[in-house]
Coordinates of C-alpha atoms in Angstrom, one line a residue:
Chain A
M1 CA 28.5 39.6 -152.5
F2 CA 25.1 37.6 -150.7
S3 CA 22.2 38.6 -151.5
P4 CA 20.5 41.3 -149.6
L5 CA 18.6 39.3 -146.6
I6 CA 22.3 37.2 -145.8
N7 CA 24.2 41.1 -146.4
E8 CA 21.7 42.5 -143.7
L9 CA 21.7 39.7 -141.3
I10 CA 25.6 40.0 -140.9
Q11 CA 26.2 43.8 -140.5
A12 CA 23.6 43.3 -137.7
L13 CA 25.8 40.3 -135.9
R14 CA 29.2 43.4 -136.3
C15 CA 27.2 45.6 -134.2
L16 CA 28.2 43.2 -131.8
P17 CA 31.8 43.6 -129.5
G18 CA 34.5 41.6 -131.1
I19 CA 33.0 40.8 -134.3
G20 CA 34.2 41.3 -136.9
L21 CA 32.8 40.4 -141.0
K22 CA 34.3 37.3 -141.0
T23 CA 33.1 36.0 -137.6
A24 CA 29.4 37.3 -138.9
Q25 CA 29.9 35.7 -141.6
R26 CA 31.0 32.4 -139.9
M27 CA 27.9 32.8 -137.2
A28 CA 24.7 34.3 -140.3
F29 CA 25.3 30.3 -141.8
Q30 CA 26.0 28.5 -139.4
I31 CA 22.5 29.6 -138.3
L32 CA 21.1 29.1 -141.8
E33 CA 22.3 25.9 -142.8
R34 CA 22.4 23.7 -138.9
Q35 CA 20.8 25.9 -136.6
R36 CA 17.4 27.2 -138.0
P37 CA 15.3 26.8 -134.5
Q38 CA 18.5 28.3 -131.9
G39 CA 18.3 31.2 -134.7
L40 CA 14.9 31.9 -134.4
A41 CA 15.1 31.6 -130.8
L42 CA 17.5 33.6 -130.1
A43 CA 15.7 36.3 -132.2
K44 CA 13.0 36.1 -130.2
S45 CA 14.7 35.7 -126.9
L46 CA 16.4 39.0 -128.2
Q47 CA 13.0 40.9 -128.9
S48 CA 11.5 40.1 -126.1
A49 CA 14.8 41.0 -123.5
I50 CA 15.5 44.5 -125.2
E51 CA 11.5 45.2 -124.7
N52 CA 11.5 44.3 -121.5
V53 CA 14.4 44.9 -119.4
G54 CA 14.8 47.8 -118.0
H55 CA 16.8 49.2 -114.8
C56 CA 16.0 48.4 -111.5
K57 CA 13.7 51.4 -110.1
A58 CA 16.2 51.7 -107.2
C59 CA 19.5 49.8 -107.2
R60 CA 20.0 50.8 -111.3
T61 CA 20.8 47.2 -112.2
F62 CA 18.8 45.3 -115.7
C63 CA 15.2 44.0 -114.7
E64 CA 12.5 43.5 -115.7
S65 CA 10.7 44.0 -112.9
E66 CA 10.6 48.2 -110.9
L67 CA 12.6 46.6 -108.8
C68 CA 15.3 43.2 -109.0
T69 CA 15.2 39.9 -106.4
L70 CA 17.6 41.6 -104.3
C71 CA 15.7 45.4 -104.0
S72 CA 12.3 43.2 -103.2
N73 CA 14.1 41.2 -100.8
P74 CA 13.5 42.6 -97.2
A75 CA 15.4 39.8 -95.2
R76 CA 18.1 41.5 -96.3
H77 CA 20.5 44.1 -94.1
S78 CA 18.6 48.0 -94.9
H79 CA 21.1 49.7 -93.0
Q80 CA 24.0 48.9 -95.3
L81 CA 24.8 50.1 -99.7
C82 CA 27.2 48.2 -101.4
I83 CA 27.6 50.4 -104.4
V84 CA 29.4 48.9 -107.3
E85 CA 30.4 49.8 -110.7
S86 CA 28.7 46.9 -113.2
P87 CA 25.9 44.2 -112.7
T88 CA 28.3 40.8 -112.2
D89 CA 30.1 43.0 -109.7
V90 CA 27.0 42.6 -107.9
I91 CA 27.2 38.8 -108.6
A92 CA 30.9 38.8 -108.0
I93 CA 30.3 39.9 -104.0
E94 CA 26.4 37.7 -103.6
Q95 CA 28.7 34.6 -104.7
T96 CA 31.6 35.3 -101.7
A97 CA 27.9 35.9 -99.0
T98 CA 29.6 38.0 -96.9
F99 CA 27.7 41.3 -97.1
R100 CA 23.7 41.4 -96.5
G101 CA 22.8 44.8 -97.5
Y102 CA 21.6 46.0 -101.2
Y103 CA 23.1 47.6 -103.9
F104 CA 23.5 50.3 -105.9
V105 CA 25.5 49.9 -109.3
L106 CA 26.6 52.5 -111.1
M107 CA 26.9 50.9 -114.9
G108 CA 30.0 52.7 -115.6
R109 CA 33.0 54.7 -113.7
L110 CA 33.7 58.0 -113.8
S111 CA 36.2 57.7 -117.0
P112 CA 36.4 61.8 -118.4
I113 CA 38.5 61.4 -121.7
D114 CA 35.1 58.1 -122.3
G115 CA 32.6 61.5 -121.9
I116 CA 31.2 59.3 -118.6
G117 CA 30.9 62.4 -115.8
P118 CA 29.2 62.1 -112.8
Q119 CA 25.4 61.9 -114.6
Q120 CA 26.2 58.9 -116.7
I121 CA 27.3 57.0 -113.8
G122 CA 23.2 58.1 -111.9
I123 CA 24.6 60.7 -109.2
H124 CA 20.9 62.1 -109.2
Q125 CA 18.8 58.4 -108.5
L126 CA 21.7 57.9 -105.9
N127 CA 21.6 61.2 -104.3
E128 CA 17.3 60.7 -103.8
R129 CA 18.2 56.4 -102.4
L130 CA 20.8 57.9 -99.4
D131 CA 18.2 60.9 -99.2
N132 CA 15.9 58.4 -97.4
G133 CA 17.7 57.7 -94.6
Q134 CA 17.4 54.2 -94.3
F135 CA 21.4 53.9 -94.7
T136 CA 23.5 54.1 -92.3
E137 CA 27.0 53.0 -93.9
V138 CA 27.5 53.4 -98.0
I139 CA 30.3 50.6 -99.2
I140 CA 32.0 51.6 -102.3
A141 CA 33.4 49.2 -103.9
T142 CA 34.4 50.0 -107.3
N143 CA 37.6 48.3 -108.8
P144 CA 40.8 49.2 -107.3
T145 CA 41.9 51.2 -111.1
V146 CA 42.8 55.5 -111.4
E147 CA 39.4 55.6 -112.8
G148 CA 37.5 53.8 -110.0
E149 CA 39.5 54.8 -107.5
A150 CA 39.0 58.5 -108.7
T151 CA 34.9 58.1 -108.5
A152 CA 35.4 56.0 -105.0
H153 CA 36.9 59.5 -104.3
Y154 CA 33.8 61.6 -105.5
L155 CA 30.6 59.4 -104.1
A156 CA 32.7 59.7 -100.5
N157 CA 32.5 63.5 -101.1
I158 CA 28.9 63.5 -101.8
I159 CA 28.2 60.0 -99.2
R160 CA 30.6 62.2 -96.4
E161 CA 28.0 65.8 -96.7
K162 CA 25.0 63.8 -95.7
S163 CA 26.7 62.9 -92.5
I164 CA 26.9 59.0 -93.6
S165 CA 29.6 56.2 -92.7
C166 CA 31.2 55.6 -95.8
T167 CA 33.9 52.9 -96.1
R168 CA 36.0 51.3 -98.6
L169 CA 37.1 47.8 -99.7
A170 CA 40.8 47.4 -98.9
H171 CA 43.1 47.4 -101.5
G172 CA 46.9 44.4 -100.5
I173 CA 47.7 40.7 -102.3
P174 CA 46.1 38.8 -103.4
M175 CA 45.6 35.6 -101.1
G176 CA 47.5 32.7 -101.8
G177 CA 49.5 35.6 -103.7
E178 CA 53.7 35.9 -103.4
L179 CA 55.6 38.6 -102.7
E180 CA 57.9 38.5 -104.8
Y181 CA 55.9 38.5 -107.9
L182 CA 53.6 41.2 -107.1
D183 CA 53.8 44.5 -109.0
G184 CA 54.9 47.4 -106.8
S185 CA 52.0 49.7 -106.3
T186 CA 50.4 46.3 -105.2
L187 CA 52.5 46.4 -102.8
S188 CA 53.9 49.7 -101.9
R189 CA 49.6 50.3 -101.1
A190 CA 49.3 47.2 -99.0
F191 CA 52.1 48.4 -96.7
T192 CA 50.1 50.9 -96.2
A193 CA 46.7 50.3 -95.5
R194 CA 48.4 47.9 -92.8
T195 CA 46.5 46.2 -90.1
A196 CA 47.9 45.4 -86.8
L197 CA 47.4 41.9 -85.4
T198 CA 45.2 40.9 -82.4
Chain B
M1 CA 58.0 56.2 -138.7
T2 CA 59.9 53.3 -136.6
E3 CA 58.9 49.5 -136.9
R4 CA 60.0 48.7 -133.8
V5 CA 62.0 50.7 -130.3
L6 CA 63.0 49.7 -127.8
L7 CA 61.9 51.2 -124.3
Q8 CA 60.6 54.1 -124.1
P9 CA 59.8 56.3 -121.0
A10 CA 55.9 56.8 -121.4
F11 CA 53.2 56.6 -118.9
V12 CA 49.5 55.5 -119.5
L13 CA 46.8 58.3 -120.1
H14 CA 44.0 55.7 -120.3
A15 CA 43.5 52.4 -121.6
R16 CA 40.2 50.8 -122.5
P17 CA 39.0 46.9 -122.5
F18 CA 39.3 45.3 -126.0
K19 CA 38.2 42.2 -126.7
D20 CA 38.0 39.8 -124.4
T21 CA 41.2 40.1 -122.2
S22 CA 43.4 42.9 -124.3
L23 CA 43.3 46.4 -123.7
L24 CA 44.1 49.7 -125.7
V25 CA 46.3 51.7 -124.9
D26 CA 46.7 55.9 -124.8
F27 CA 50.5 56.0 -124.0
L28 CA 52.2 59.8 -123.5
T29 CA 55.9 57.9 -124.5
R30 CA 58.8 61.2 -124.2
D31 CA 59.9 60.7 -127.4
Y32 CA 56.7 60.4 -130.0
G33 CA 54.3 61.4 -128.7
R34 CA 51.1 60.1 -127.8
L35 CA 50.5 56.7 -128.9
S36 CA 47.6 54.3 -129.0
A37 CA 48.4 50.3 -129.1
I38 CA 47.4 47.5 -128.3
V39 CA 48.1 45.3 -125.3
R40 CA 47.6 41.4 -125.9
G41 CA 46.4 39.6 -122.6
A42 CA 46.0 42.4 -120.4
R43 CA 43.3 41.9 -118.8
S44 CA 44.0 37.9 -117.8
Q45 CA 44.8 36.8 -114.7
Q46 CA 47.8 35.7 -115.4
S47 CA 49.5 38.8 -117.3
R48 CA 52.0 40.1 -116.6
Y49 CA 51.4 43.8 -117.2
R50 CA 49.0 43.6 -113.8
G51 CA 49.2 47.0 -111.8
H52 CA 51.9 48.5 -114.0
L53 CA 49.6 49.3 -116.4
R54 CA 47.6 52.4 -115.2
S55 CA 48.2 56.2 -115.3
F56 CA 50.8 57.6 -113.4
V57 CA 53.7 54.5 -112.8
P58 CA 56.0 55.3 -114.8
I59 CA 57.2 52.6 -117.4
L60 CA 59.1 51.9 -120.5
I61 CA 57.8 50.0 -123.5
S62 CA 59.2 48.3 -126.8
W63 CA 56.1 48.3 -129.1
S64 CA 55.9 47.4 -133.1
G65 CA 54.4 48.5 -135.9
K66 CA 53.7 50.5 -139.2
S67 CA 50.3 51.8 -138.5
E68 CA 48.3 54.4 -136.2
L69 CA 48.1 51.2 -133.7
V70 CA 50.8 49.6 -132.8
S71 CA 51.4 46.7 -130.8
L72 CA 53.1 46.2 -127.7
N73 CA 55.9 44.0 -126.7
Q74 CA 57.8 44.8 -123.6
L75 CA 56.7 47.0 -120.7
E76 CA 58.9 47.5 -117.8
P77 CA 58.8 49.2 -114.7
N78 CA 60.8 52.2 -114.9
G79 CA 61.1 53.7 -111.5
S80 CA 58.3 54.2 -108.2
P81 CA 54.6 54.5 -109.1
I82 CA 52.7 57.6 -108.1
L83 CA 50.1 56.7 -106.1
L84 CA 47.7 59.6 -106.4
E85 CA 44.3 60.2 -103.5
G86 CA 41.0 62.2 -103.4
N87 CA 41.6 65.5 -105.1
S88 CA 45.6 64.8 -106.5
L89 CA 44.0 61.9 -108.7
L90 CA 41.0 63.9 -110.3
A91 CA 43.8 66.6 -111.1
G92 CA 45.9 64.2 -112.2
M93 CA 43.0 62.6 -114.5
Y94 CA 43.0 66.0 -115.7
L95 CA 45.6 67.1 -117.4
N96 CA 45.4 63.4 -119.0
E97 CA 41.8 64.2 -120.3
L98 CA 44.0 67.8 -121.9
I99 CA 46.5 65.6 -123.7
V100 CA 44.7 63.5 -124.8
R101 CA 42.1 66.5 -126.3
L102 CA 44.9 69.1 -127.4
L103 CA 48.0 66.7 -128.7
H104 CA 48.3 64.9 -131.9
Q105 CA 49.2 61.4 -132.8
H106 CA 52.9 60.6 -133.4
D107 CA 53.7 64.0 -132.7
A108 CA 56.9 64.1 -129.8
H109 CA 57.3 66.5 -127.5
P110 CA 60.2 65.9 -124.8
D111 CA 59.2 68.9 -123.0
I112 CA 55.6 68.1 -122.0
F113 CA 56.4 64.5 -121.1
D114 CA 59.2 66.0 -119.2
D115 CA 56.6 68.6 -117.2
Y116 CA 54.0 65.7 -117.6
Y117 CA 55.6 64.2 -114.7
K118 CA 57.2 67.1 -113.1
G119 CA 53.6 67.8 -112.2
I120 CA 52.3 64.5 -111.5
S121 CA 55.4 64.4 -108.9
A122 CA 54.5 67.5 -107.7
L123 CA 51.0 66.8 -107.3
H124 CA 51.4 63.8 -105.2
Q125 CA 54.4 65.5 -102.9
N126 CA 50.8 67.4 -102.3
E127 CA 52.1 70.8 -102.8
E128 CA 48.6 72.7 -104.0
I129 CA 46.6 71.6 -107.0
E130 CA 45.9 74.7 -109.0
P131 CA 49.5 76.2 -109.7
T132 CA 50.3 73.0 -110.5
L133 CA 48.5 73.0 -112.9
R134 CA 48.5 76.6 -114.0
R135 CA 51.3 75.9 -114.5
F136 CA 51.0 72.7 -116.6
E137 CA 48.6 74.2 -118.9
K138 CA 51.3 77.6 -119.7
N139 CA 53.5 75.2 -120.4
L140 CA 51.7 73.6 -121.7
L141 CA 50.1 75.9 -124.9
V142 CA 54.2 77.0 -124.9
A143 CA 55.5 73.6 -126.4
L144 CA 51.9 73.7 -128.7
G145 CA 52.7 76.5 -130.1
F146 CA 50.2 78.7 -128.9
G147 CA 52.1 80.4 -126.3
F148 CA 52.3 84.3 -125.3
S149 CA 54.0 86.6 -124.4
W150 CA 52.9 86.7 -120.4
A151 CA 55.6 90.4 -120.4
H152 CA 54.6 92.6 -123.3
A153 CA 51.8 94.0 -124.6
A154 CA 51.0 91.9 -128.0
D155 CA 49.9 95.8 -129.4
T156 CA 52.5 98.1 -128.7
S157 CA 55.1 95.7 -127.6
N158 CA 55.1 98.0 -124.4
P159 CA 56.0 96.2 -121.1
I160 CA 53.6 95.1 -118.7
A161 CA 52.5 97.4 -116.0
T162 CA 51.2 96.4 -113.1
S163 CA 49.0 99.6 -112.6
Q164 CA 47.9 98.5 -116.4
W165 CA 44.2 96.8 -117.4
Y166 CA 44.9 95.0 -120.9
A167 CA 42.2 93.2 -122.8
F168 CA 42.9 89.3 -123.6
E169 CA 43.4 88.1 -126.9
P170 CA 44.0 83.7 -127.2
D171 CA 45.6 84.3 -130.5
L172 CA 47.9 87.1 -129.6
G173 CA 48.1 87.7 -126.3
F174 CA 47.7 90.4 -123.6
C175 CA 46.5 94.1 -125.6
E176 CA 46.7 97.1 -124.4
N177 CA 43.7 99.0 -126.2
L178 CA 40.7 97.7 -124.5
Q179 CA 38.7 99.8 -127.1
K180 CA 40.3 97.8 -130.7
F181 CA 39.7 94.2 -128.1
N182 CA 36.4 94.9 -126.9
Q183 CA 36.6 92.4 -124.2
R184 CA 33.5 91.5 -121.0
T185 CA 37.2 90.8 -118.6
V186 CA 40.2 92.6 -118.6
F187 CA 43.4 91.7 -116.4
S188 CA 45.0 93.4 -114.3
G189 CA 49.3 93.6 -114.9
A190 CA 49.8 92.9 -111.6
H191 CA 48.7 89.5 -111.6
L192 CA 50.1 88.9 -115.1
L193 CA 53.4 89.5 -114.2
A194 CA 52.8 87.2 -111.1
I195 CA 51.6 84.3 -113.1
A196 CA 54.7 84.7 -115.6
Q197 CA 56.6 84.7 -112.7
N198 CA 55.2 81.5 -111.6
N199 CA 54.2 83.4 -108.6
Y200 CA 51.0 82.1 -107.4
D201 CA 50.9 83.2 -103.7
N202 CA 48.4 85.2 -104.7
H203 CA 44.6 83.7 -104.3
D204 CA 43.9 86.8 -107.2
V205 CA 46.3 85.7 -109.1
L206 CA 45.2 82.1 -109.2
R207 CA 41.6 83.2 -110.2
T208 CA 43.0 85.6 -112.7
A209 CA 45.7 83.3 -114.5
K210 CA 42.5 80.3 -113.9
Q211 CA 40.3 82.7 -116.2
I212 CA 42.6 83.0 -118.2
M213 CA 43.6 79.6 -119.0
R214 CA 39.8 78.4 -119.6
I215 CA 40.1 81.0 -122.2
A216 CA 42.9 79.9 -124.0
M217 CA 42.3 76.0 -123.9
Q218 CA 39.1 76.6 -124.6
V219 CA 40.1 78.2 -128.5
R220 CA 42.5 75.0 -128.7
L221 CA 40.0 72.3 -127.9
G222 CA 37.2 74.2 -129.6
N223 CA 34.4 72.2 -129.4
K224 CA 35.8 69.2 -126.9
V225 CA 34.8 69.7 -123.6
I226 CA 36.5 68.7 -120.4
K227 CA 35.1 66.3 -118.8
S228 CA 37.3 65.7 -115.8
R229 CA 36.2 70.1 -114.9
E230 CA 33.0 67.9 -113.6
L231 CA 34.8 66.1 -111.3
F232 CA 36.3 68.5 -108.8
I233 CA 32.7 69.3 -106.2

């Protein structure tokens, strides 16, 4: 329908999640009509990000240096490790400023139906990291979904064998929540994990 | 195909993110088999479905649509959620994977639905995992039309004898003629009869059942791999 170069651009844009044919067309024409300099900048940053960004050697998060800024910071508590599913979880936890240890990012969760097993979540790297004996506590902060729970259970089995203390984030009622509107699973979870008032 | 179905008993088998706030969910329904549906807005902060759209929670769902992919209109809890933990959870995920890999879409199997419900309830009540899985696998093969007799030899039709050894041919069943069906492994008649009665008290019987099911399942799975097995350590 369009000239070959435009078609190529539209097809290329469609590789992004949630971008269909119409959206890709709109994006392509927007760039060509009104935002040529921005389009060039986008192309440049795409290229340099793909060429230079890799995984942090220690925690597996995305970064362009060998170690990410968090892992290369010596001021953090070196005995605690927090395992999360994705880089966005690291940011969420960092914003609370309650955790001062190091992270390990699984870049996913165990999900057999999607073909993601222990290999894909970097279990070898985690083993190496735990074997250097630096950590006395590992906090598992995977999501409270079925896959996240399975991942937590799998990791806990590995960590316990190394006689490192292993904890899991609490689940329960959200702050400001009302019991009346809570779903059954969360509420029964909150009951079984209730804590004593002191 | 139906355009609108109301309050059908179902379980979530698998969910994956779709667009910004939606989910693509594989359901196991009682009367419509396995079903893929879009659940719009399921991942948003205000979603009414939060907490209900997870595996092992009995729900009632209503959907509409004519194509392969229907869209979910309504979801209600249907009984108390089954919270699986630890190895029971991994076993539950194994059942989910088996169903996703083996059951075709829109292939109605109320018996599989009931077996699945029973199976995960047994896992929840901390019954032993392996016998529960073997019972489910055995019933699943029968329901899918791949069943074979545990009481009679396939080649001679003689009743299985406790003192005899049998070769296993996934398409036929157990065979007396060990020369004709040249097999690396043979199975004890006593074990087969115990499995026929779902009697897994003996450890060796359980191991035999696992071997047989592995072979039988692999034939039906073709080149698909059951990834959940890697999780059991």
